[in-house]
Amino acid sequence: MKKVLLVDDDPDFVESIRLILEKEAYQIIVANSGEEGYRKAKSQRPDLIILDVMLETIDKGFEISRRLKQDAELKKIPILMLTAIKEITGMNMNQIGGYLNDISDPNYFSNPSINAPNINNLIYYADAFYEKPIIPAEFLNKVKILLSK
Amino acid sequence: MKNYFYINFEKYWLINLRWLAVIFLLFTPFILEKIFKVHIDPTTIYIISFFILTYNFIFFIIYKKLNLNKDVLDNKNVLFDNSQIILDIICLTLLLHFYGGIENLFVFYYIFHVIISSIILEKKYAFLQMTFIVFLFIAMALGEYSGLLKHYNIPNFINLSLYADSLFVTGMIIVFSSTMFISFYMASTISEKLRKREKELYEANRLLEVKDKIKNEYVLRVSHDIKGHIAAIQNCIYPIKDKYLGDLNDDQKNLLKRANVRCEKLMQFVKMLLNLTIIKLKQEDEKEKFNPIEVIKKAIDMVLPTAKSKNITIKSDFNLDNIMIIWNKPELNLVITELLTNAIKYTPEKGKIFLETKTKNNFFYIEIKDTGIGIPEIEKKNIFNEFFRATNAKEIEPISSGLGLAMVKQIIDKNNSEIEVDSELNKGTAFIIKIKYT
């Protein structure tokens, strides 16, 4: 059974995401803060990390993903960033050319440099982005692709 | 920060006036000779004219090199203006002295210097300039009266030796000094009041901008919070609606669907409000040079699925490919997408949308035309207002934010471009964007 670590501090999101992932027979580990998420990633070695951007701070998720991707042992674990704050971080993710650094991008697998794209001079270390709210079918599909990588 | 207000003159106003004064000065001997049959030796006039030309030229260079900012009171500006006026006063006094002293009728011209300095200088400097004039005038009058200075007579003009008449000299000094003082007092009082009002206006304007910013930040915060809550609600609705948690009966499905539609509308509204507010808050934008055609093509691709679902065809015609504009790229995409989405929304099934681009007189035009419901004539002027919705649009789409076109207008204005609307009820609407290209 694939292990998925869900890092989000909003109990309503956690509950709704947990329910649909459990229906698909994934094992879910929940962390309610960025730091807890980092610790659990280290100790539990999940197959996928679903990470919210806005945690303890407005962009704590980015900090955690950077630390995860800089860790030699953990950097192989794919990260799916959840965000509701694209307006505030200035990430115009789906305004031009669809999601940046997204697995639905045909260049995603052929171009490894895309794993650390440079958006507005900031580097976001993530394998895919998903903007809240979550549409189950679409979201599960994305999870499946990331897990099969 | 502005702490002092100059009445805004043209940049080279004083300098340009001085060129004119020199021309006038050079012609004076001829005019006197030809019209008034008064002969004077013009040598001194030429020497002084040359001196004025020289320092005017130097001031012109300094002004150009230093690029003085006339809005700000700094030492450079004070020195610059004061020294110009001092030199002018000295030149006028010299001219008067060499051509008849206090008998010369051009003594009136001192008034110009008093008025100019009272308007453009701070009161204390204007007062000092005025005092300087009175001092020079009295020195000249008394100097020539006492014989300490030579008196240069103008032949055939005034044959009485007025300069040596004690009553005339006393009277002249009194009248002259009081005239100077009263001119100074009146001009500086008026200009001070004007300046104060200009400062108040500026402050009021600045305060308004600050308040507007606070309001926008407040809207941003509130709408962002609301968006978070709606997303959470939708996140809880979707798994049930999509039957991930078991089947629903028809009534449950019905109500849940209604709840979901309202959530989606609310989400759209909040997103639009967020977009609009962010655009308003962004002062300086990253503009770049790019070919707008690619952006337009991408925008068409983005709305194509929606158009197809209503059997609406989008025809585009780009007859120029090498055009470059300087704009905010994501914002252009937003504008085109919004206008196309609107066109689709208010065009009945099987309708048509035309997107054409063309260039004319250094301008690049994008026209988006539909065969939709059109806009009632009297409502046309309001369509770019926030929250405004045309009456016929409300019938078709009861729940909509009324923010889309407001956002479009905001973006167009920010990018120094223009948008026009041409519409006929029940026939269709055309939006024409006019952008300067490079």
Coordinates of C-alpha atoms in Angstrom, one line a residue:
Chain A
M1 CA 0.0 0.0 0.0
K2 CA 1.4 3.4 -1.0
K3 CA 2.0 5.8 1.8
V4 CA 1.0 9.4 1.4
L5 CA 2.0 12.2 3.8
L6 CA -0.5 15.0 3.9
V7 CA 0.8 18.3 5.4
D8 CA -2.0 20.8 6.0
D9 CA -3.1 22.8 9.0
D10 CA -6.7 23.2 8.0
P11 CA -8.7 20.3 9.5
D12 CA -11.5 20.6 6.9
F13 CA -9.1 20.2 4.0
V14 CA -7.3 17.3 5.8
E15 CA -10.6 15.5 6.4
S16 CA -11.9 15.8 2.8
I17 CA -8.6 14.9 1.2
R18 CA -8.1 12.0 3.6
L19 CA -11.5 10.6 2.8
I20 CA -11.0 10.5 -1.0
L21 CA -7.4 9.2 -0.7
E22 CA -8.5 6.4 1.7
K23 CA -11.2 5.4 -0.8
E24 CA -8.4 4.8 -3.3
A25 CA -6.7 2.6 -0.7
Y26 CA -3.7 4.8 0.1
Q27 CA -2.3 4.8 3.5
I28 CA -2.5 8.4 4.8
I29 CA -0.2 10.0 7.4
V30 CA -1.4 13.5 8.5
A31 CA 0.9 16.3 9.7
N32 CA -0.7 19.6 11.0
S33 CA 2.3 21.8 10.6
G34 CA 5.3 22.2 8.3
E35 CA 7.8 21.1 11.0
E36 CA 5.7 18.1 11.9
G37 CA 5.5 17.2 8.2
Y38 CA 9.3 17.4 7.8
R39 CA 9.8 15.1 10.8
K40 CA 7.2 12.6 9.6
A41 CA 8.8 12.6 6.1
K42 CA 12.1 11.7 7.7
S43 CA 10.7 9.0 10.0
Q44 CA 8.0 7.5 7.9
R45 CA 9.5 7.7 4.4
P46 CA 6.2 8.2 2.5
D47 CA 5.9 7.6 -1.3
L48 CA 4.3 11.0 -1.9
I49 CA 4.1 14.2 0.1
I50 CA 1.1 16.5 -0.4
L51 CA 2.2 19.8 1.0
D52 CA 0.1 23.0 1.6
V53 CA 2.0 26.2 1.0
M54 CA 0.4 28.2 3.8
L55 CA 1.2 26.6 7.1
E56 CA 2.9 28.3 10.1
T57 CA 3.7 31.2 7.8
I58 CA 2.4 32.3 4.5
D59 CA 5.0 30.3 2.6
K60 CA 6.2 27.7 5.1
G61 CA 5.4 25.0 2.6
F62 CA 8.0 26.4 0.2
E63 CA 10.6 26.3 3.0
I64 CA 9.8 22.7 3.8
S65 CA 9.8 21.6 0.2
R66 CA 13.2 23.2 -0.3
R67 CA 14.6 21.4 2.8
L68 CA 13.1 18.1 1.6
K69 CA 14.6 18.5 -1.8
Q70 CA 18.0 19.4 -0.4
D71 CA 18.0 16.2 1.7
A72 CA 20.0 13.5 -0.1
E73 CA 17.7 10.7 1.2
L74 CA 14.4 12.5 0.9
K75 CA 14.7 14.3 -2.4
K76 CA 13.5 11.4 -4.4
I77 CA 10.0 11.6 -2.8
P78 CA 7.7 13.5 -5.1
I79 CA 6.1 16.6 -3.7
L80 CA 2.6 17.9 -4.7
M81 CA 2.2 21.5 -3.5
L82 CA -1.3 22.6 -2.6
T83 CA -2.0 26.3 -2.8
A84 CA -4.9 28.7 -2.3
I85 CA -2.6 31.7 -2.4
K86 CA -1.3 32.1 -5.9
E87 CA -2.5 35.7 -6.0
I88 CA -0.5 36.6 -2.9
T89 CA 2.7 34.8 -3.7
G90 CA 2.5 36.2 -7.2
M91 CA 2.7 32.8 -8.8
N92 CA 0.6 33.2 -11.9
M93 CA 0.5 29.5 -12.3
N94 CA -2.3 29.0 -14.7
Q95 CA -2.5 32.3 -16.3
I96 CA -0.1 31.6 -19.1
G97 CA 0.7 28.2 -20.5
G98 CA -1.0 26.2 -17.8
Y99 CA 0.5 25.0 -14.6
L100 CA 4.2 25.7 -14.2
N101 CA 6.3 22.7 -13.3
D102 CA 3.3 20.5 -13.6
I103 CA 3.3 16.9 -14.5
S104 CA 0.6 17.6 -17.1
D105 CA 3.2 19.6 -18.9
P106 CA 4.4 17.4 -21.8
N107 CA 8.0 18.6 -21.1
Y108 CA 7.9 17.5 -17.5
F109 CA 9.6 14.2 -17.7
S110 CA 11.9 15.0 -20.6
N111 CA 13.3 18.2 -19.1
P112 CA 14.7 17.6 -15.6
S113 CA 15.6 21.2 -15.0
I114 CA 12.0 22.0 -14.8
N115 CA 12.0 20.4 -11.4
A116 CA 13.3 23.7 -10.0
P117 CA 11.8 26.3 -12.2
N118 CA 12.6 29.9 -11.7
I119 CA 9.4 31.9 -11.2
N120 CA 9.8 35.5 -10.4
N121 CA 13.4 34.9 -9.4
L122 CA 12.3 32.4 -6.7
I123 CA 12.9 28.8 -6.9
Y124 CA 10.1 26.5 -5.9
Y125 CA 11.1 22.9 -5.3
A126 CA 8.1 20.9 -6.1
D127 CA 7.1 18.2 -8.5
A128 CA 3.6 19.5 -9.2
F129 CA 1.2 22.2 -8.0
Y130 CA -2.5 22.0 -7.4
E131 CA -4.7 24.9 -6.6
K132 CA -7.4 24.4 -4.0
P133 CA -10.3 23.4 -4.0
I134 CA -9.6 19.8 -4.9
I135 CA -11.7 18.2 -7.6
P136 CA -11.4 14.5 -6.7
A137 CA -11.0 12.8 -10.1
E138 CA -8.5 15.4 -11.3
F139 CA -6.5 15.3 -8.0
L140 CA -6.4 11.5 -7.8
N141 CA -5.2 11.3 -11.3
K142 CA -2.3 13.6 -10.5
V143 CA -1.5 11.6 -7.3
K144 CA -1.5 8.4 -9.4
I145 CA 1.0 9.9 -11.9
L146 CA 3.3 11.1 -9.2
L147 CA 3.3 7.8 -7.5
S148 CA 4.0 5.8 -10.6
K149 CA 7.0 8.0 -11.4
Chain B
M1 CA 9.0 65.0 -0.1
K2 CA 7.6 68.4 -1.3
N3 CA 8.1 71.0 1.4
Y4 CA 7.7 74.0 -0.7
F5 CA 5.7 74.9 -3.7
Y6 CA 6.9 76.8 -6.6
I7 CA 4.2 78.1 -8.8
N8 CA 4.9 76.0 -11.8
F9 CA 6.4 78.0 -14.6
E10 CA 7.8 76.7 -17.8
K11 CA 11.2 75.3 -17.2
Y12 CA 13.2 78.1 -18.9
W13 CA 10.7 80.9 -18.3
L14 CA 13.1 83.4 -16.7
I15 CA 15.9 82.5 -19.1
N16 CA 13.7 83.0 -22.1
L17 CA 12.3 86.3 -20.8
R18 CA 15.9 87.5 -20.5
W19 CA 16.7 86.7 -24.1
L20 CA 13.7 88.9 -25.0
A21 CA 14.8 91.6 -22.7
V22 CA 18.2 91.7 -24.4
I23 CA 16.6 92.0 -27.9
F24 CA 14.4 94.9 -26.6
L25 CA 17.5 96.5 -25.0
L26 CA 19.5 96.4 -28.2
F27 CA 16.7 98.1 -30.2
T28 CA 16.1 100.9 -27.7
P29 CA 18.8 103.3 -29.1
F30 CA 17.3 103.0 -32.5
I31 CA 13.8 103.5 -31.3
L32 CA 14.9 106.6 -29.3
E33 CA 16.7 108.0 -32.3
K34 CA 14.1 107.4 -34.9
I35 CA 10.9 108.1 -33.1
F36 CA 11.8 110.4 -30.2
K37 CA 14.8 112.1 -31.8
V38 CA 16.8 111.4 -28.6
H39 CA 20.4 110.4 -29.3
I40 CA 22.3 108.3 -26.9
D41 CA 25.7 106.6 -27.1
P42 CA 24.8 102.9 -27.3
T43 CA 28.3 101.6 -26.3
T44 CA 27.3 101.0 -22.7
I45 CA 24.1 99.3 -23.7
Y46 CA 26.0 96.9 -25.9
I47 CA 28.5 96.1 -23.1
I48 CA 25.8 95.4 -20.6
S49 CA 23.8 93.5 -23.2
F50 CA 26.8 91.3 -23.8
F51 CA 27.2 90.7 -20.1
I52 CA 23.5 89.7 -19.8
L53 CA 23.8 87.4 -22.7
T54 CA 26.9 85.8 -21.2
Y55 CA 25.3 85.1 -17.8
N56 CA 22.0 84.0 -19.3
F57 CA 23.9 81.5 -21.4
I58 CA 25.8 80.2 -18.3
F59 CA 22.5 79.9 -16.4
F60 CA 21.0 78.1 -19.4
I61 CA 23.9 75.6 -19.3
I62 CA 23.7 75.1 -15.6
Y63 CA 20.0 74.6 -15.7
K64 CA 20.4 71.9 -18.4
K65 CA 23.3 70.2 -16.8
L66 CA 22.0 70.1 -13.2
N67 CA 18.5 69.2 -14.3
L68 CA 17.1 71.2 -11.4
N69 CA 13.9 69.8 -10.1
K70 CA 11.7 72.9 -9.7
D71 CA 9.3 71.1 -7.4
V72 CA 11.7 70.8 -4.6
L73 CA 13.1 73.5 -2.5
D74 CA 16.8 72.9 -2.1
N75 CA 19.8 75.1 -1.7
K76 CA 20.7 74.7 -5.4
N77 CA 17.3 76.1 -6.5
V78 CA 17.4 78.9 -4.1
L79 CA 20.9 80.0 -5.1
F80 CA 20.0 79.6 -8.8
D81 CA 16.9 81.8 -8.7
N82 CA 18.4 84.4 -6.3
S83 CA 21.6 84.9 -8.3
Q84 CA 19.7 85.3 -11.5
I85 CA 17.5 88.0 -10.0
I86 CA 20.4 89.8 -8.3
L87 CA 22.3 90.0 -11.6
D88 CA 19.3 91.4 -13.3
I89 CA 18.8 94.1 -10.7
I90 CA 22.5 95.1 -10.9
C91 CA 22.3 95.3 -14.7
L92 CA 19.1 97.4 -14.6
T93 CA 20.8 99.8 -12.1
L94 CA 23.9 100.1 -14.2
L95 CA 21.8 100.9 -17.3
L96 CA 19.8 103.5 -15.3
H97 CA 23.0 105.0 -13.9
F98 CA 24.7 105.4 -17.3
Y99 CA 21.6 106.8 -18.9
G100 CA 20.3 109.6 -16.7
G101 CA 20.1 108.1 -13.3
I102 CA 16.8 108.7 -11.5
E103 CA 15.7 110.8 -14.4
N104 CA 15.5 107.7 -16.6
L105 CA 11.9 106.6 -16.9
F106 CA 12.8 102.9 -17.0
V107 CA 13.0 103.0 -13.2
F108 CA 9.5 101.5 -13.3
Y109 CA 11.0 98.3 -14.6
Y110 CA 12.3 97.5 -11.0
I111 CA 8.7 96.5 -10.3
F112 CA 9.0 93.5 -12.6
H113 CA 11.9 92.2 -10.5
V114 CA 10.0 92.7 -7.3
I115 CA 7.0 90.9 -8.7
I116 CA 8.9 88.0 -10.1
S117 CA 11.0 87.5 -7.0
S118 CA 7.8 87.7 -4.8
I119 CA 6.2 85.0 -6.8
I120 CA 9.0 82.5 -7.3
L121 CA 11.0 83.1 -4.1
E122 CA 10.2 82.5 -0.5
K123 CA 9.0 85.6 1.3
K124 CA 12.3 86.2 3.1
Y125 CA 14.3 86.1 -0.1
A126 CA 11.8 88.3 -2.0
F127 CA 12.1 90.8 0.9
L128 CA 15.9 90.8 0.6
Q129 CA 15.7 91.3 -3.1
M130 CA 13.3 94.2 -2.7
T131 CA 15.6 95.8 -0.1
F132 CA 18.5 95.3 -2.4
I133 CA 16.7 97.2 -5.1
V134 CA 15.7 100.1 -2.8
F135 CA 19.3 100.2 -1.5
L136 CA 20.8 100.4 -5.0
F137 CA 18.3 103.0 -6.1
I138 CA 18.9 105.2 -3.0
A139 CA 22.7 104.8 -3.4
M140 CA 22.5 105.8 -7.0
A141 CA 20.2 108.8 -6.3
L142 CA 22.2 110.1 -3.4
G143 CA 25.5 109.3 -5.1
E144 CA 24.6 111.4 -8.1
Y145 CA 23.0 114.1 -6.0
S146 CA 26.1 114.5 -3.9
G147 CA 28.5 114.2 -6.8
L148 CA 30.2 111.1 -5.5
L149 CA 28.9 109.4 -8.7
K150 CA 29.1 111.0 -12.1
H151 CA 25.7 111.9 -13.5
Y152 CA 25.3 110.9 -17.2
N153 CA 22.9 113.3 -18.8
I154 CA 20.7 112.2 -21.7
P155 CA 20.9 115.1 -24.2
N156 CA 17.6 116.6 -25.5
F157 CA 15.6 114.5 -22.9
I158 CA 15.5 116.3 -19.6
N159 CA 17.3 119.5 -19.6
L160 CA 16.5 120.4 -16.0
S161 CA 19.0 118.8 -13.6
L162 CA 16.4 116.9 -11.6
Y163 CA 19.0 114.5 -10.2
A164 CA 20.5 117.5 -8.3
D165 CA 17.1 118.8 -7.1
S166 CA 16.8 117.9 -3.4
L167 CA 13.0 117.9 -3.3
F168 CA 12.8 115.7 -6.5
V169 CA 15.4 113.3 -5.2
T170 CA 13.7 113.0 -1.7
G171 CA 10.3 112.6 -3.3
M172 CA 11.5 110.1 -5.8
I173 CA 13.2 108.0 -3.0
I174 CA 10.0 108.0 -0.9
V175 CA 7.7 107.2 -3.7
F176 CA 10.0 104.6 -5.2
S177 CA 10.7 102.8 -1.9
S178 CA 7.0 102.7 -1.0
T179 CA 6.0 101.5 -4.4
M180 CA 8.6 98.7 -4.2
F181 CA 7.5 97.7 -0.7
I182 CA 3.8 97.7 -1.6
S183 CA 4.4 95.6 -4.7
F184 CA 6.4 93.2 -2.7
Y185 CA 3.8 92.9 0.0
M186 CA 0.9 92.4 -2.4
A187 CA 2.6 89.9 -4.8
S188 CA 4.2 87.8 -2.0
T189 CA 1.0 87.7 0.0
I190 CA -1.0 86.5 -2.9
S191 CA 1.6 83.9 -4.0
E192 CA 2.0 82.7 -0.5
K193 CA -1.8 82.0 -0.3
L194 CA -1.7 80.2 -3.7
R195 CA 1.2 78.2 -2.6
K196 CA -0.5 77.2 0.6
R197 CA -3.5 76.1 -1.3
E198 CA -1.4 74.1 -3.7
K199 CA 0.3 72.4 -0.8
E200 CA -3.1 71.5 0.8
L201 CA -4.3 70.1 -2.4
Y202 CA -1.2 68.0 -2.8
E203 CA -1.6 66.8 0.8
A204 CA -5.2 66.0 0.3
N205 CA -4.4 64.1 -2.8
R206 CA -1.7 62.1 -1.1
L207 CA -4.0 61.3 1.8
L208 CA -6.6 60.0 -0.7
E209 CA -4.1 57.7 -2.3
V210 CA -3.0 56.4 1.1
K211 CA -6.6 55.8 2.1
D212 CA -7.4 54.1 -1.2
K213 CA -4.4 51.8 -0.7
I214 CA -5.6 50.9 2.8
K215 CA -9.0 50.2 1.4
N216 CA -7.6 47.9 -1.3
E217 CA -5.4 46.1 1.2
Y218 CA -8.4 45.5 3.4
V219 CA -10.4 44.2 0.4
L220 CA -7.5 41.9 -0.5
R221 CA -7.3 40.5 3.0
V222 CA -11.0 40.0 3.4
S223 CA -11.5 38.4 0.0
H224 CA -8.6 36.2 0.5
D225 CA -10.0 34.9 3.8
I226 CA -13.4 34.4 2.1
K227 CA -11.7 32.5 -0.7
G228 CA -10.1 30.1 1.8
H229 CA -13.4 29.3 3.4
I230 CA -15.2 28.7 0.0
A231 CA -12.4 26.4 -1.1
A232 CA -12.8 24.4 2.1
I233 CA -16.6 24.2 1.5
Q234 CA -16.0 23.1 -2.1
N235 CA -13.4 20.6 -0.9
C236 CA -16.0 19.0 1.3
I237 CA -18.8 19.1 -1.3
Y238 CA -16.9 17.6 -4.2
P239 CA -16.2 14.1 -2.8
I240 CA -20.0 13.7 -1.9
K241 CA -21.2 15.2 -5.2
D242 CA -18.8 13.0 -7.2
K243 CA -20.1 10.0 -5.2
Y244 CA -16.7 9.0 -3.7
L245 CA -18.5 8.4 -0.5
G246 CA -21.5 6.4 -1.7
D247 CA -24.6 7.1 -3.8
L248 CA -27.1 9.9 -3.3
N249 CA -30.8 10.0 -4.0
D250 CA -32.1 12.5 -6.5
D251 CA -33.2 15.1 -4.0
Q252 CA -29.9 15.1 -2.2
K253 CA -28.1 15.4 -5.6
N254 CA -30.4 18.3 -6.6
L255 CA -29.7 20.3 -3.5
L256 CA -26.0 19.5 -3.4
K257 CA -25.7 20.6 -7.0
R258 CA -27.4 23.9 -6.2
A259 CA -25.1 24.5 -3.2
N260 CA -22.1 23.7 -5.5
V261 CA -23.2 26.1 -8.2
R262 CA -23.5 28.9 -5.7
C263 CA -20.1 28.1 -4.3
E264 CA -18.6 28.2 -7.7
K265 CA -20.2 31.6 -8.5
L266 CA -19.0 32.9 -5.2
M267 CA -15.5 31.6 -5.9
Q268 CA -15.5 33.3 -9.3
F269 CA -16.6 36.5 -7.8
V270 CA -14.0 36.5 -5.0
K271 CA -11.2 35.6 -7.5
M272 CA -12.2 38.4 -9.7
L273 CA -12.3 40.8 -6.8
L274 CA -8.8 39.6 -5.8
N275 CA -7.5 40.0 -9.3
L276 CA -8.9 43.5 -9.6
T277 CA -7.6 44.5 -6.2
I278 CA -4.1 43.2 -6.9
I279 CA -4.0 45.0 -10.1
K280 CA -5.0 48.2 -8.3
L281 CA -2.4 47.7 -5.6
K282 CA 0.5 47.0 -8.0
Q283 CA 2.0 50.4 -8.6
E284 CA 4.9 49.6 -10.8
D285 CA 4.4 46.8 -13.2
E286 CA 6.9 44.7 -15.0
K287 CA 6.3 45.6 -18.6
E288 CA 8.1 43.8 -21.3
K289 CA 8.5 43.9 -25.0
F290 CA 6.8 41.0 -26.8
N291 CA 4.7 39.9 -29.7
P292 CA 1.0 40.1 -28.7
I293 CA -0.1 37.6 -31.3
E294 CA 1.2 34.6 -29.3
V295 CA -0.6 35.8 -26.1
I296 CA -3.8 36.3 -28.0
K297 CA -3.6 32.8 -29.5
K298 CA -3.0 31.3 -26.1
A299 CA -6.0 33.2 -24.7
I300 CA -8.2 31.8 -27.5
D301 CA -7.0 28.3 -26.8
M302 CA -7.9 28.8 -23.1
V303 CA -11.5 29.7 -23.9
L304 CA -12.0 27.3 -26.8
P305 CA -13.6 24.4 -24.7
T306 CA -16.2 26.8 -23.2
A307 CA -17.0 28.1 -26.7
K308 CA -17.3 24.6 -28.1
S309 CA -19.7 23.6 -25.3
K310 CA -22.1 26.4 -26.6
N311 CA -21.4 25.6 -30.3
I312 CA -19.8 29.0 -30.7
T313 CA -17.1 29.4 -33.3
I314 CA -14.2 31.7 -32.8
K315 CA -12.7 33.1 -36.0
S316 CA -9.4 34.9 -35.8
D317 CA -7.5 36.9 -38.3
F318 CA -3.9 38.0 -37.6
N319 CA -2.6 39.8 -40.6
L320 CA 0.7 40.9 -39.0
D321 CA 3.2 38.7 -37.2
N322 CA 6.1 40.9 -36.5
I323 CA 4.5 43.5 -34.2
M324 CA 6.1 44.2 -30.8
I325 CA 4.3 46.0 -27.9
I326 CA 5.5 47.0 -24.4
W327 CA 2.9 45.7 -22.0
N328 CA 2.4 43.5 -19.0
K329 CA 2.2 40.1 -20.6
P330 CA 0.1 38.2 -18.1
E331 CA -2.3 41.2 -17.9
L332 CA -2.8 41.2 -21.7
N333 CA -3.7 37.5 -21.5
L334 CA -6.2 38.4 -18.7
V335 CA -7.8 41.1 -20.8
I336 CA -8.2 39.0 -23.9
T337 CA -9.4 36.0 -21.9
E338 CA -11.9 38.1 -20.0
L339 CA -13.3 39.7 -23.2
L340 CA -13.6 36.4 -24.9
T341 CA -15.2 34.8 -21.9
N342 CA -17.7 37.6 -21.8
A343 CA -18.4 37.3 -25.5
I344 CA -19.1 33.6 -25.1
K345 CA -21.3 34.2 -22.1
Y346 CA -23.5 36.7 -23.8
T347 CA -23.7 35.1 -27.2
P348 CA -26.5 32.6 -27.9
E349 CA -25.7 29.0 -29.0
K350 CA -24.2 28.6 -32.5
G351 CA -23.1 32.3 -32.5
K352 CA -19.9 33.6 -33.8
I353 CA -17.0 35.5 -32.3
F354 CA -14.4 37.3 -34.4
L355 CA -11.0 38.3 -33.2
E356 CA -9.1 40.6 -35.6
T357 CA -5.8 42.5 -35.2
K358 CA -4.6 45.3 -37.4
T359 CA -2.2 48.2 -37.3
K360 CA -2.8 51.8 -38.2
N361 CA -0.8 55.0 -37.5
N362 CA 1.6 53.4 -35.0
F363 CA -1.2 51.7 -33.2
F364 CA -2.0 48.1 -32.8
Y365 CA -5.7 47.3 -32.7
I366 CA -7.3 44.1 -31.3
E367 CA -11.0 43.8 -32.0
I368 CA -13.2 41.2 -30.3
K369 CA -16.6 41.1 -31.9
D370 CA -19.6 38.8 -31.1
T371 CA -23.1 38.1 -32.4
G372 CA -24.4 38.3 -28.8
I373 CA -27.2 40.2 -27.0
G374 CA -25.5 43.6 -27.2
I375 CA -25.5 46.4 -24.7
P376 CA -28.4 48.9 -24.4
E377 CA -27.4 52.3 -25.7
I378 CA -27.9 54.2 -22.4
E379 CA -26.0 51.6 -20.4
K380 CA -22.9 51.7 -22.5
K381 CA -21.2 54.4 -20.5
N382 CA -21.4 52.3 -17.3
I383 CA -20.1 49.0 -18.5
F384 CA -16.6 49.6 -17.2
N385 CA -17.9 50.6 -13.7
E386 CA -17.3 48.1 -10.8
F387 CA -20.3 46.0 -10.0
F388 CA -22.3 47.4 -12.9
R389 CA -24.3 44.9 -15.0
A390 CA -26.4 45.6 -18.1
T391 CA -30.1 44.8 -17.6
N392 CA -30.2 42.3 -20.5
A393 CA -27.0 40.7 -19.2
K394 CA -28.6 40.1 -15.8
E395 CA -31.5 38.2 -17.5
I396 CA -29.1 35.8 -19.1
E397 CA -26.7 35.4 -16.2
P398 CA -28.3 36.4 -12.9
I399 CA -25.3 35.7 -10.8
S400 CA -22.1 37.4 -12.0
S401 CA -19.6 39.7 -10.3
G402 CA -19.8 42.7 -12.6
L403 CA -16.1 43.1 -12.1
G404 CA -14.7 41.6 -15.3
L405 CA -14.9 44.7 -17.5
A406 CA -13.8 46.9 -14.5
M407 CA -10.7 44.9 -14.3
V408 CA -10.1 45.1 -18.1
K409 CA -10.4 48.9 -18.0
Q410 CA -8.0 49.1 -15.0
I411 CA -5.4 47.0 -16.8
I412 CA -5.8 49.0 -20.1
D413 CA -5.4 52.3 -18.2
K414 CA -2.4 51.0 -16.4
N415 CA -0.7 50.0 -19.6
N416 CA -1.4 53.4 -21.2
S417 CA -3.8 52.0 -23.8
E418 CA -7.4 52.6 -24.8
I419 CA -10.5 50.5 -25.1
E420 CA -13.7 51.3 -26.9
V421 CA -17.0 49.6 -27.2
D422 CA -19.3 49.5 -30.1
S423 CA -22.6 47.7 -29.6
E424 CA -26.0 47.2 -31.1
L425 CA -28.8 45.7 -29.1
N426 CA -29.6 42.1 -30.1
K427 CA -26.9 42.3 -32.9
G428 CA -23.7 42.1 -31.0
T429 CA -20.8 43.9 -29.3
A430 CA -17.3 44.8 -30.3
F431 CA -14.5 45.8 -28.0
I432 CA -11.6 47.5 -29.6
I433 CA -8.2 47.8 -27.8
K434 CA -5.8 50.3 -29.0
I435 CA -2.1 49.8 -28.1
K436 CA 0.9 51.8 -29.2
Y437 CA 3.5 49.5 -30.8
T438 CA 7.2 49.9 -31.1

